Amino acid sequence: MPTVHYVQPDGSETVLEVPEHESVMRAAIVAGVPGIVAECGGQAMCATCHVYVRDGDALELPEMGEDEDEMLDCTASERTARSRLSCQLKNLDGIELTVEVPERQL
Amino acid sequence: MTASPVTDLPTVDWVDPAELRSDPYPIYRRLRAEAPVAWVPSVRKLLITSFSGCLYGEQHPEIFSSRVSNAHMIRAIGGRPMIRKDDPEHAAERSTVNPTLRPKAMKERWNAVFEANARAAVDALEERGPETADLNSDYARPLASQNLIDLLGLRDVDVETFARWSADFIAGSGNVLEDDEIWARCDRSRAEANAALDSLLPYLRRVPDDSMSSLLLQAGLPEESVRANIFLTISGGVNEPQHMVTNMVLLLSQHPDQAPDVESDGWGAVFDEAVRMYTPIAMVTRETVADSVVDGVGVPSGAQVGLILASANRDEAVFDEPDSFRVGRSDHRHLGFGSGAHMCAGKWAAESSIGRIAVPELYRRLPGLRVDEARPVTWDGFAFRGMTSLPVTW
C-alpha cells in the first residue's frame, strides 16, 4: 500500500496509506486533506487536484496522458515540471510519495 | 475524542412548492438556519441546503447514488442516460464525450462556431429593436439552441423546434404530478427527435466527426444509450446556458460598475459569479444506498435526496455577504456545476460560449444594452430555474 505525504503551503503535513486502486486525489478527498478540490471527481475535466510531486523522477509514477497534460495548462497555480493531477496518480505499488499542495486550485 | 452526537432527521412542513418556484431564496435561507438536512414532505425529498452537506453528498457517490428509482427523466427521454448511473458504468459513457468538451477543444474547434452563432443572434436581436426585444426569447434561447445543435452534430432542425424538445424533456423529467398533457408533449417531442436521429446516426456511422453524437457512436455504446445521452444533452444543454445569458445581463445591468471591458479577459469571472448567484441547476437528485451522517444529522438509506446547489451557493457559512454580486470574489468555490464524477459535462462549453463569447458580443455590438424597466422581468422553476422573460433596451 503506497504511503502519501501531502504537504501544505504552510509546511503542515498529512500522511495517508492509500489503497492500491485508489488515487492520491480520492484518498485526500475521503480524508479531508485541505487544498485538493477535485471538482470533476477524477476524469481529467478540471485542474483542481493539482499537486507538485517531490522527487518524482526517482519514482515509478503512471505516465502522463494527453488529457492530463492538456488540463495541467489550466491550473490556477503555476504549472511546473513537477506538476501532476493527483486523480491520475494511482496503482502506485508500495512506494512512498510526497506531494505539495499548491496555494490555489481555483 | 468523543463522537459527535447524531441528531434525528427533522421533518419540515412549511415549504410551499409554489413558493419554491416563485421565490426560493428566502426558503433556502430559513432551511439553512433551521434545518439544513430535513425531510420535506411537500416535495417528497430529503433536502440538503448547506454547502457542507451538498459537498458531502457530491463527494460520496458510494452513499448518494445517481441510480434514482422511479426517475421521471428515464420516462421522459425513453432510456437511462449517464446522469442516472454510477461509476464505473457512468464513466464508460461520460469519458466518450469529454474529449470534445475540454478547454482545448473549445479553443481549437468550437469557439469559432460559437462566435459565428453569437454574431448571427445579435443581428436578429437588433432587428427586433430596443422597444420590444426580449433577451430570453430573442437571443438567449435561439443562441443556446444553435450552439447545442452544432455540438451534437445535428442537421436539419431549426432552433425553435430544438428548444421545444428541450423544454418538453425538462418538463417530463420534472413531471412528479404525472400531468398527462406534459407526457403527451414530451412523447411527441421524443418521437420527433428520434426521427431526426434515425437519419443522423447512420450518416455519422459512415462519416464520423468530432460532434458529441459521433463520439458516443464511435465508442461503440448500444444505440439506446447513444440516444438516451443525446436526449440528456438536449434536456440539460439549452436551458442552463440560456439562463446564464439572462442572469449575466440582469446582474450587469444592476451592477454596471462590475462590467469588464468587452475586449478584456474578465468575462470568465463574471460568468462564474453569476452562476453562483442564480444557479440554473438549483437541485440535483440522489438516492442514498447506505446510512450516513450529514452535518450531524442521521440520513437513512433508501431516501430520495435533493442536493440544493442554489442554496449551497448562498451559504453564509462559506461566502461573505452571499447575496451580493461580487465579481472576482475569492472567498470560496461554488457548487454551480456540481462536484465529482457528475460535474456538468458542458461546464467549459458554457463558460466559453456564453461567458466569454455570447455576452461580451452583446455589449460590443449594443454598448447601451440594459434591462428595460418599463416591462416586467419574469422567473420560473425550482430544480431548474431561470428567467422566462428579460426585456432589454439599448
Coordinates of C-alpha atoms in Angstrom, one line a residue:
Chain A
M1 CA 0.0 0.0 0.0
P2 CA 1.6 3.3 -1.0
T3 CA 2.2 6.0 1.6
V4 CA 1.5 9.5 0.5
H5 CA 2.6 12.7 2.3
Y6 CA 0.5 15.8 1.5
V7 CA 2.5 19.0 2.3
Q8 CA 0.5 22.2 2.6
P9 CA 1.9 25.6 1.5
D10 CA 2.5 26.4 5.3
G11 CA 4.5 23.2 5.7
S12 CA 2.0 21.2 7.6
E13 CA 1.7 17.6 6.5
T14 CA -0.9 14.8 6.3
V15 CA 0.3 11.2 5.8
L16 CA -2.1 8.6 4.4
E17 CA -1.9 5.0 3.5
V18 CA -3.6 4.9 0.1
P19 CA -5.3 1.7 -1.1
E20 CA -3.7 0.4 -4.2
H21 CA -6.5 1.1 -6.7
E22 CA -7.4 4.5 -5.2
S23 CA -5.9 7.7 -6.5
V24 CA -3.9 10.2 -4.5
M25 CA -6.8 12.7 -5.1
R26 CA -9.5 10.3 -3.9
A27 CA -7.7 9.4 -0.7
A28 CA -7.3 13.2 0.0
I29 CA -11.0 13.8 -0.5
V30 CA -12.0 11.0 1.8
A31 CA -9.6 12.1 4.5
G32 CA -10.5 15.8 4.0
V33 CA -7.0 16.9 3.2
P34 CA -7.3 20.7 2.5
G35 CA -6.5 22.2 -0.9
I36 CA -7.5 19.2 -3.0
V37 CA -10.7 20.4 -4.6
A38 CA -11.2 17.7 -7.3
E39 CA -14.2 19.3 -8.9
C40 CA -14.6 16.8 -11.7
G41 CA -14.2 13.7 -9.5
G42 CA -11.2 12.3 -11.3
Q43 CA -11.9 12.4 -15.1
A44 CA -9.3 15.0 -16.0
M45 CA -12.0 17.5 -16.8
C46 CA -10.7 20.2 -14.4
A47 CA -7.3 21.0 -12.9
T48 CA -8.3 21.4 -9.2
C49 CA -6.5 18.4 -7.8
H50 CA -3.1 19.8 -9.0
V51 CA -0.1 18.8 -6.9
Y52 CA 3.7 19.2 -7.2
V53 CA 5.4 15.9 -6.9
R54 CA 8.7 15.9 -4.9
D55 CA 11.5 13.8 -6.4
G56 CA 9.1 12.3 -8.9
D57 CA 11.9 11.2 -11.3
A58 CA 13.1 8.7 -8.8
L59 CA 9.7 7.1 -8.6
E60 CA 7.7 4.9 -11.0
L61 CA 4.6 7.1 -11.5
P62 CA 1.9 6.5 -14.1
E63 CA 2.9 8.2 -17.3
M64 CA 1.1 11.5 -18.0
G65 CA -1.7 11.1 -20.5
E66 CA -2.7 13.6 -23.2
D67 CA -5.8 14.7 -21.2
E68 CA -3.9 15.3 -18.0
D69 CA -1.2 17.2 -19.9
E70 CA -3.9 19.4 -21.6
M71 CA -5.7 20.1 -18.3
L72 CA -2.4 21.0 -16.5
D73 CA -2.3 24.0 -18.8
C74 CA -5.4 25.3 -16.9
T75 CA -4.1 25.2 -13.3
A76 CA -4.7 28.1 -11.0
S77 CA -1.2 27.9 -9.5
E78 CA 1.7 27.9 -11.9
R79 CA 2.4 24.6 -13.8
T80 CA 6.0 23.4 -13.3
A81 CA 7.9 20.3 -14.4
R82 CA 6.7 18.7 -11.2
S83 CA 3.0 19.3 -11.8
R84 CA 0.6 16.4 -11.9
L85 CA -3.2 15.9 -11.5
S86 CA -3.4 13.8 -8.3
C87 CA -6.5 12.0 -9.7
Q88 CA -4.2 10.3 -12.3
L89 CA -1.7 9.1 -9.6
K90 CA -2.9 5.6 -8.7
N91 CA -1.8 2.0 -8.6
L92 CA 1.4 3.2 -7.0
D93 CA 2.6 -0.2 -5.9
G94 CA 4.0 0.3 -2.4
I95 CA 6.0 3.4 -3.0
E96 CA 6.4 6.4 -0.7
L97 CA 5.3 9.6 -2.4
T98 CA 5.4 13.3 -1.3
V99 CA 3.1 15.8 -3.0
E100 CA 3.0 19.5 -2.3
V101 CA -0.5 21.1 -2.4
P102 CA -0.4 24.4 -4.3
E103 CA -1.5 27.8 -3.0
R104 CA -4.6 27.9 -5.2
Q105 CA -6.8 25.4 -7.1
L106 CA -9.3 28.0 -8.5
Chain B
M1 CA -12.0 12.1 21.2
T2 CA -15.8 11.9 21.8
A3 CA -18.1 11.1 18.9
S4 CA -20.3 14.0 17.8
P5 CA -23.9 13.4 18.7
V6 CA -26.1 12.4 15.8
T7 CA -29.5 14.2 15.7
D8 CA -32.7 12.7 14.2
L9 CA -33.8 13.8 10.8
P10 CA -36.2 16.6 11.2
T11 CA -39.4 17.0 9.1
V12 CA -40.2 20.4 7.7
D13 CA -43.8 21.1 6.9
W14 CA -43.7 24.8 5.9
V15 CA -42.2 24.5 2.4
D16 CA -44.7 25.5 -0.2
P17 CA -43.8 24.1 -3.7
A18 CA -45.4 27.1 -5.4
E19 CA -43.2 29.5 -3.4
L20 CA -40.1 27.4 -4.3
R21 CA -40.9 28.2 -8.0
S22 CA -41.7 31.9 -7.5
D23 CA -39.1 32.9 -4.9
P24 CA -36.9 30.1 -3.5
Y25 CA -34.1 32.0 -1.8
P26 CA -35.9 33.1 1.4
I27 CA -36.9 29.4 1.9
Y28 CA -33.4 28.2 1.4
R29 CA -32.1 30.8 3.9
R30 CA -34.6 29.6 6.5
L31 CA -33.8 25.9 5.8
R32 CA -30.1 26.6 6.2
A33 CA -30.7 28.3 9.5
E34 CA -33.3 25.9 11.0
A35 CA -32.9 22.5 9.3
P36 CA -30.1 22.2 6.6
V37 CA -30.8 18.5 6.4
A38 CA -34.5 17.7 6.5
W39 CA -37.3 15.6 5.2
V40 CA -39.6 17.9 3.2
P41 CA -42.9 16.0 2.5
S42 CA -44.3 18.7 0.2
V43 CA -41.6 17.9 -2.4
R44 CA -41.2 14.3 -1.3
K45 CA -37.5 14.6 -0.8
L46 CA -34.9 14.9 1.9
L47 CA -33.4 18.3 1.1
I48 CA -29.8 19.3 1.9
T49 CA -29.3 23.0 1.8
S50 CA -25.9 23.7 3.4
F51 CA -22.7 23.9 1.4
S52 CA -21.0 21.3 3.6
G53 CA -23.9 18.9 3.2
C54 CA -24.2 19.3 -0.5
L55 CA -20.5 18.9 -0.9
Y56 CA -20.6 15.7 1.2
G57 CA -23.3 14.3 -1.0
E58 CA -21.4 15.1 -4.2
Q59 CA -18.1 13.7 -2.8
H60 CA -19.7 10.4 -1.6
P61 CA -21.3 8.8 -4.6
E62 CA -21.0 5.4 -2.9
I63 CA -23.7 6.6 -0.5
F64 CA -25.5 9.2 -2.6
S65 CA -26.2 7.1 -5.8
S66 CA -27.4 8.6 -9.1
R67 CA -29.3 5.4 -9.8
V68 CA -32.5 7.1 -8.6
S69 CA -35.7 4.9 -8.5
N70 CA -38.7 6.0 -10.5
A71 CA -36.7 8.6 -12.3
H72 CA -39.1 10.7 -14.4
M73 CA -36.2 11.6 -16.6
I74 CA -36.0 8.0 -17.8
R75 CA -39.7 8.0 -18.7
A76 CA -39.3 11.4 -20.4
I77 CA -36.4 10.5 -22.6
G78 CA -37.1 6.8 -23.1
G79 CA -33.9 5.4 -21.7
R80 CA -31.3 5.6 -18.8
P81 CA -28.8 8.3 -19.5
M82 CA -25.4 8.5 -17.8
I83 CA -26.5 11.1 -15.3
R84 CA -28.7 8.3 -13.8
K85 CA -25.8 5.8 -13.5
D86 CA -22.9 5.5 -11.1
D87 CA -19.3 4.8 -11.9
P88 CA -17.9 2.7 -13.5
E89 CA -21.0 2.4 -15.7
H90 CA -21.3 6.2 -15.9
A91 CA -17.6 6.7 -16.6
A92 CA -17.8 4.4 -19.6
E93 CA -20.3 6.7 -21.3
R94 CA -19.1 10.0 -19.9
S95 CA -15.5 9.5 -21.0
T96 CA -16.6 9.3 -24.6
V97 CA -17.8 12.9 -24.8
N98 CA -15.2 14.5 -22.5
P99 CA -12.5 15.0 -25.2
T100 CA -14.7 17.4 -27.3
L101 CA -15.7 19.3 -24.2
R102 CA -12.3 20.2 -22.7
P103 CA -10.9 23.8 -22.9
K104 CA -8.6 22.8 -25.7
A105 CA -11.4 21.6 -27.9
M106 CA -13.2 24.9 -27.2
K107 CA -10.3 26.9 -28.4
E108 CA -9.4 24.7 -31.4
R109 CA -12.8 23.5 -32.6
W110 CA -15.8 25.2 -31.0
N111 CA -15.2 28.9 -30.2
A112 CA -15.3 29.9 -33.9
V113 CA -18.7 28.2 -34.2
F114 CA -19.9 29.9 -31.0
E115 CA -18.7 33.3 -32.3
A116 CA -20.4 32.9 -35.6
N117 CA -23.6 31.9 -33.9
A118 CA -23.4 34.8 -31.5
R119 CA -22.9 37.3 -34.3
A120 CA -26.0 36.0 -36.2
A121 CA -28.0 36.0 -33.0
V122 CA -27.2 39.7 -32.2
D123 CA -28.2 40.5 -35.8
A124 CA -31.6 39.0 -35.1
L125 CA -31.9 40.8 -31.7
E126 CA -31.0 44.1 -33.3
E127 CA -33.7 43.6 -35.9
R128 CA -36.2 43.1 -33.2
G129 CA -35.4 46.5 -31.9
P130 CA -35.0 48.2 -28.5
E131 CA -38.7 48.7 -27.9
T132 CA -39.8 45.1 -27.9
A133 CA -36.7 42.9 -27.6
D134 CA -36.8 40.1 -25.0
L135 CA -33.3 38.8 -24.3
N136 CA -34.6 35.4 -23.4
S137 CA -36.7 34.6 -26.4
D138 CA -34.9 36.8 -29.0
Y139 CA -31.3 36.0 -28.1
A140 CA -30.6 33.5 -25.3
R141 CA -32.9 30.7 -26.3
P142 CA -32.2 30.6 -30.1
L143 CA -28.4 31.0 -29.5
A144 CA -28.1 28.3 -26.8
S145 CA -30.1 26.0 -29.1
Q146 CA -27.9 26.7 -32.2
N147 CA -24.7 26.1 -30.2
L148 CA -26.0 22.8 -28.9
I149 CA -27.3 21.7 -32.3
D150 CA -23.7 22.2 -33.5
L151 CA -22.1 20.5 -30.6
L152 CA -24.4 17.5 -31.1
G153 CA -23.8 17.5 -34.8
L154 CA -27.5 17.6 -35.7
R155 CA -28.6 18.9 -39.0
D156 CA -31.9 20.0 -40.5
V157 CA -33.5 21.0 -37.2
D158 CA -34.5 24.6 -36.5
V159 CA -33.7 26.3 -33.2
E160 CA -37.3 26.8 -32.1
T161 CA -38.2 23.1 -32.7
F162 CA -35.0 22.1 -30.9
A163 CA -35.7 24.4 -27.9
R164 CA -39.2 22.9 -27.7
W165 CA -37.8 19.4 -27.5
S166 CA -35.5 20.6 -24.7
A167 CA -38.3 22.3 -22.8
D168 CA -40.6 19.2 -23.1
F169 CA -37.9 16.8 -21.9
I170 CA -37.3 19.0 -18.9
A171 CA -41.0 19.3 -18.2
G172 CA -41.3 15.5 -18.4
S173 CA -38.2 15.0 -16.2
G174 CA -39.9 17.1 -13.5
N175 CA -43.4 15.8 -14.0
V176 CA -43.8 14.5 -10.5
L177 CA -47.5 15.2 -10.6
E178 CA -47.9 12.9 -13.7
D179 CA -49.7 15.5 -15.7
D180 CA -51.0 13.8 -18.9
E181 CA -50.6 16.8 -21.0
I182 CA -46.9 17.1 -20.2
W183 CA -46.4 13.4 -21.0
A184 CA -48.2 13.9 -24.3
R185 CA -46.0 16.8 -25.5
C186 CA -42.9 15.0 -24.1
D187 CA -43.7 11.9 -26.1
R188 CA -44.4 13.9 -29.2
S189 CA -41.0 15.7 -29.0
R190 CA -39.2 12.5 -28.3
A191 CA -40.8 11.0 -31.4
E192 CA -39.6 13.9 -33.5
A193 CA -36.1 13.8 -32.0
N194 CA -35.9 10.1 -32.6
A195 CA -36.9 10.6 -36.2
A196 CA -34.1 13.2 -36.6
L197 CA -31.6 10.6 -35.2
D198 CA -32.9 7.9 -37.5
S199 CA -31.3 9.8 -40.3
L200 CA -28.4 11.4 -38.4
L201 CA -26.9 8.3 -36.7
P202 CA -26.4 6.1 -39.9
Y203 CA -24.8 9.2 -41.5
L204 CA -22.4 9.7 -38.6
R205 CA -21.5 6.0 -38.7
R206 CA -20.4 6.4 -42.3
V207 CA -18.9 9.9 -41.8
P208 CA -17.7 10.3 -38.2
D209 CA -16.8 13.8 -36.9
D210 CA -16.0 15.4 -33.6
S211 CA -19.6 16.1 -32.5
M212 CA -20.9 14.6 -29.3
S213 CA -23.3 12.3 -31.1
S214 CA -20.5 11.0 -33.2
L215 CA -18.2 10.4 -30.3
L216 CA -20.9 8.5 -28.4
L217 CA -21.4 6.3 -31.5
Q218 CA -17.7 5.8 -32.1
A219 CA -17.3 4.5 -28.5
G220 CA -19.5 1.5 -29.5
L221 CA -22.2 2.2 -27.0
P222 CA -25.6 0.5 -27.6
E223 CA -27.8 2.7 -29.7
E224 CA -30.3 3.0 -26.9
S225 CA -27.6 4.6 -24.7
V226 CA -26.4 6.9 -27.5
R227 CA -30.0 8.1 -27.9
A228 CA -30.6 8.5 -24.2
N229 CA -27.4 10.5 -23.8
I230 CA -28.2 12.7 -26.8
F231 CA -31.6 13.4 -25.3
L232 CA -30.0 14.1 -21.9
T233 CA -27.8 16.6 -23.6
I234 CA -30.8 18.2 -25.3
S235 CA -32.5 18.4 -21.9
G236 CA -29.7 19.9 -20.0
G237 CA -27.8 21.8 -22.6
V238 CA -30.3 24.5 -23.7
N239 CA -31.9 25.8 -20.5
E240 CA -28.8 26.4 -18.5
P241 CA -26.7 28.3 -21.0
Q242 CA -29.8 30.2 -22.0
H243 CA -30.4 31.2 -18.3
M244 CA -26.8 32.2 -17.9
V245 CA -27.1 34.8 -20.7
T246 CA -30.0 36.5 -19.0
N247 CA -28.5 36.1 -15.5
M248 CA -25.3 37.8 -16.6
V249 CA -27.1 40.7 -18.3
L250 CA -29.5 41.3 -15.5
L251 CA -26.7 41.3 -12.9
L252 CA -24.5 43.6 -15.0
S253 CA -27.5 45.9 -15.6
Q254 CA -27.9 46.2 -11.8
H255 CA -24.1 46.5 -11.3
P256 CA -22.7 48.4 -14.3
D257 CA -19.5 49.2 -12.3
Q258 CA -18.6 45.4 -12.4
A259 CA -18.8 45.1 -16.2
P260 CA -15.4 44.4 -17.7
D261 CA -14.2 45.9 -20.9
V262 CA -15.6 43.9 -23.8
E263 CA -12.1 43.0 -25.0
S264 CA -10.8 42.1 -21.6
D265 CA -10.5 38.5 -20.3
G266 CA -12.5 39.3 -17.2
W267 CA -15.7 37.7 -18.5
G268 CA -14.9 34.3 -17.1
A269 CA -15.1 35.8 -13.6
V270 CA -18.5 37.5 -14.3
F271 CA -19.9 34.2 -15.6
D272 CA -18.7 32.3 -12.5
E273 CA -20.1 34.8 -10.0
A274 CA -23.4 34.8 -12.0
V275 CA -23.6 31.0 -11.8
R276 CA -23.1 31.3 -8.0
M277 CA -25.8 34.0 -7.7
Y278 CA -28.5 32.4 -9.8
T279 CA -27.6 28.7 -10.1
P280 CA -29.6 27.4 -13.1
I281 CA -29.5 23.8 -11.9
A282 CA -30.7 24.5 -8.4
M283 CA -31.1 20.9 -7.4
V284 CA -29.6 17.5 -8.2
T285 CA -31.3 14.3 -7.1
R286 CA -29.7 11.3 -5.5
E287 CA -30.8 8.2 -3.7
T288 CA -29.0 7.0 -0.6
V289 CA -27.8 3.4 -0.6
A290 CA -26.4 3.4 2.9
D291 CA -27.0 5.2 6.2
S292 CA -24.9 8.2 6.8
V293 CA -24.5 11.3 8.9
V294 CA -24.6 14.7 7.2
D295 CA -23.9 17.9 9.2
G296 CA -24.5 15.9 12.3
V297 CA -28.0 14.6 11.1
G298 CA -28.7 10.9 10.5
V299 CA -29.6 10.3 6.9
P300 CA -31.2 6.8 6.3
S301 CA -30.5 4.5 3.4
G302 CA -33.2 4.5 0.7
A303 CA -34.0 8.2 0.9
Q304 CA -34.6 10.3 -2.2
V305 CA -32.3 13.3 -1.7
G306 CA -32.3 16.8 -3.3
L307 CA -28.9 18.5 -3.0
I308 CA -29.9 22.2 -3.3
L309 CA -26.8 23.6 -5.0
A310 CA -28.5 27.0 -5.4
S311 CA -28.7 27.2 -1.6
A312 CA -25.2 25.9 -1.0
N313 CA -24.0 28.7 -3.2
R314 CA -25.6 31.3 -0.9
D315 CA -24.5 29.6 2.3
E316 CA -23.3 32.4 4.7
A317 CA -21.1 29.8 6.4
V318 CA -18.7 29.9 3.5
F319 CA -19.5 33.1 1.5
D320 CA -19.1 36.6 2.8
E321 CA -22.3 38.5 2.1
P322 CA -23.6 35.6 -0.1
D323 CA -26.5 37.6 -1.6
S324 CA -24.1 40.3 -3.0
F325 CA -22.9 40.0 -6.6
R326 CA -19.2 40.4 -6.4
V327 CA -17.2 39.6 -9.5
G328 CA -13.8 38.1 -8.7
R329 CA -14.8 37.0 -5.1
S330 CA -12.1 34.6 -4.0
D331 CA -13.5 33.6 -0.6
H332 CA -14.8 30.2 -1.8
R333 CA -15.5 27.9 -4.7
H334 CA -19.2 27.4 -5.6
L335 CA -21.0 24.2 -6.5
G336 CA -22.9 25.5 -9.5
F337 CA -21.7 22.8 -11.8
G338 CA -21.8 20.1 -9.2
S339 CA -18.6 18.5 -7.9
G340 CA -17.5 14.9 -8.5
A341 CA -18.0 12.5 -11.3
H342 CA -21.3 14.1 -12.4
M343 CA -19.8 17.6 -12.7
C344 CA -21.5 19.3 -15.6
A345 CA -20.0 18.0 -18.8
G346 CA -20.8 21.3 -20.5
K347 CA -19.0 23.4 -18.0
W348 CA -16.3 24.6 -20.3
A349 CA -18.6 24.8 -23.3
A350 CA -20.9 27.1 -21.3
E351 CA -18.2 29.2 -19.9
S352 CA -16.8 29.7 -23.4
S353 CA -20.0 30.0 -25.5
I354 CA -21.9 32.2 -23.0
G355 CA -19.5 33.8 -20.6
R356 CA -16.6 34.6 -22.9
I357 CA -18.5 34.9 -26.3
A358 CA -22.3 35.5 -26.3
V359 CA -22.5 38.1 -23.5
P360 CA -19.4 40.2 -24.4
E361 CA -20.6 40.1 -28.1
L362 CA -23.9 41.7 -27.0
Y363 CA -22.1 44.6 -25.3
R364 CA -19.6 45.0 -28.2
R365 CA -22.5 45.5 -30.6
L366 CA -25.0 47.2 -28.3
P367 CA -22.9 49.1 -25.8
G368 CA -26.0 50.7 -24.2
L369 CA -27.7 47.3 -23.5
R370 CA -29.7 47.3 -20.3
V371 CA -32.8 45.9 -18.7
D372 CA -35.9 47.8 -19.9
E373 CA -37.5 48.9 -16.6
A374 CA -40.8 49.6 -18.4
R375 CA -41.5 45.9 -19.0
P376 CA -41.6 43.1 -16.4
V377 CA -38.8 40.5 -15.7
T378 CA -40.3 37.0 -15.0
W379 CA -38.7 33.9 -13.5
D380 CA -39.8 30.3 -13.1
G381 CA -38.6 27.0 -11.9
F382 CA -37.4 25.1 -8.8
A383 CA -35.0 22.4 -9.8
F384 CA -34.2 24.2 -13.0
R385 CA -34.5 27.9 -12.5
G386 CA -34.1 31.0 -14.7
M387 CA -35.8 34.0 -16.4
T388 CA -38.7 33.3 -18.7
S389 CA -38.5 37.0 -19.9
L390 CA -35.9 39.7 -19.7
P391 CA -37.0 42.8 -21.6
V392 CA -34.0 44.8 -22.8
T393 CA -33.3 48.1 -24.5
W394 CA -30.3 49.9 -25.8

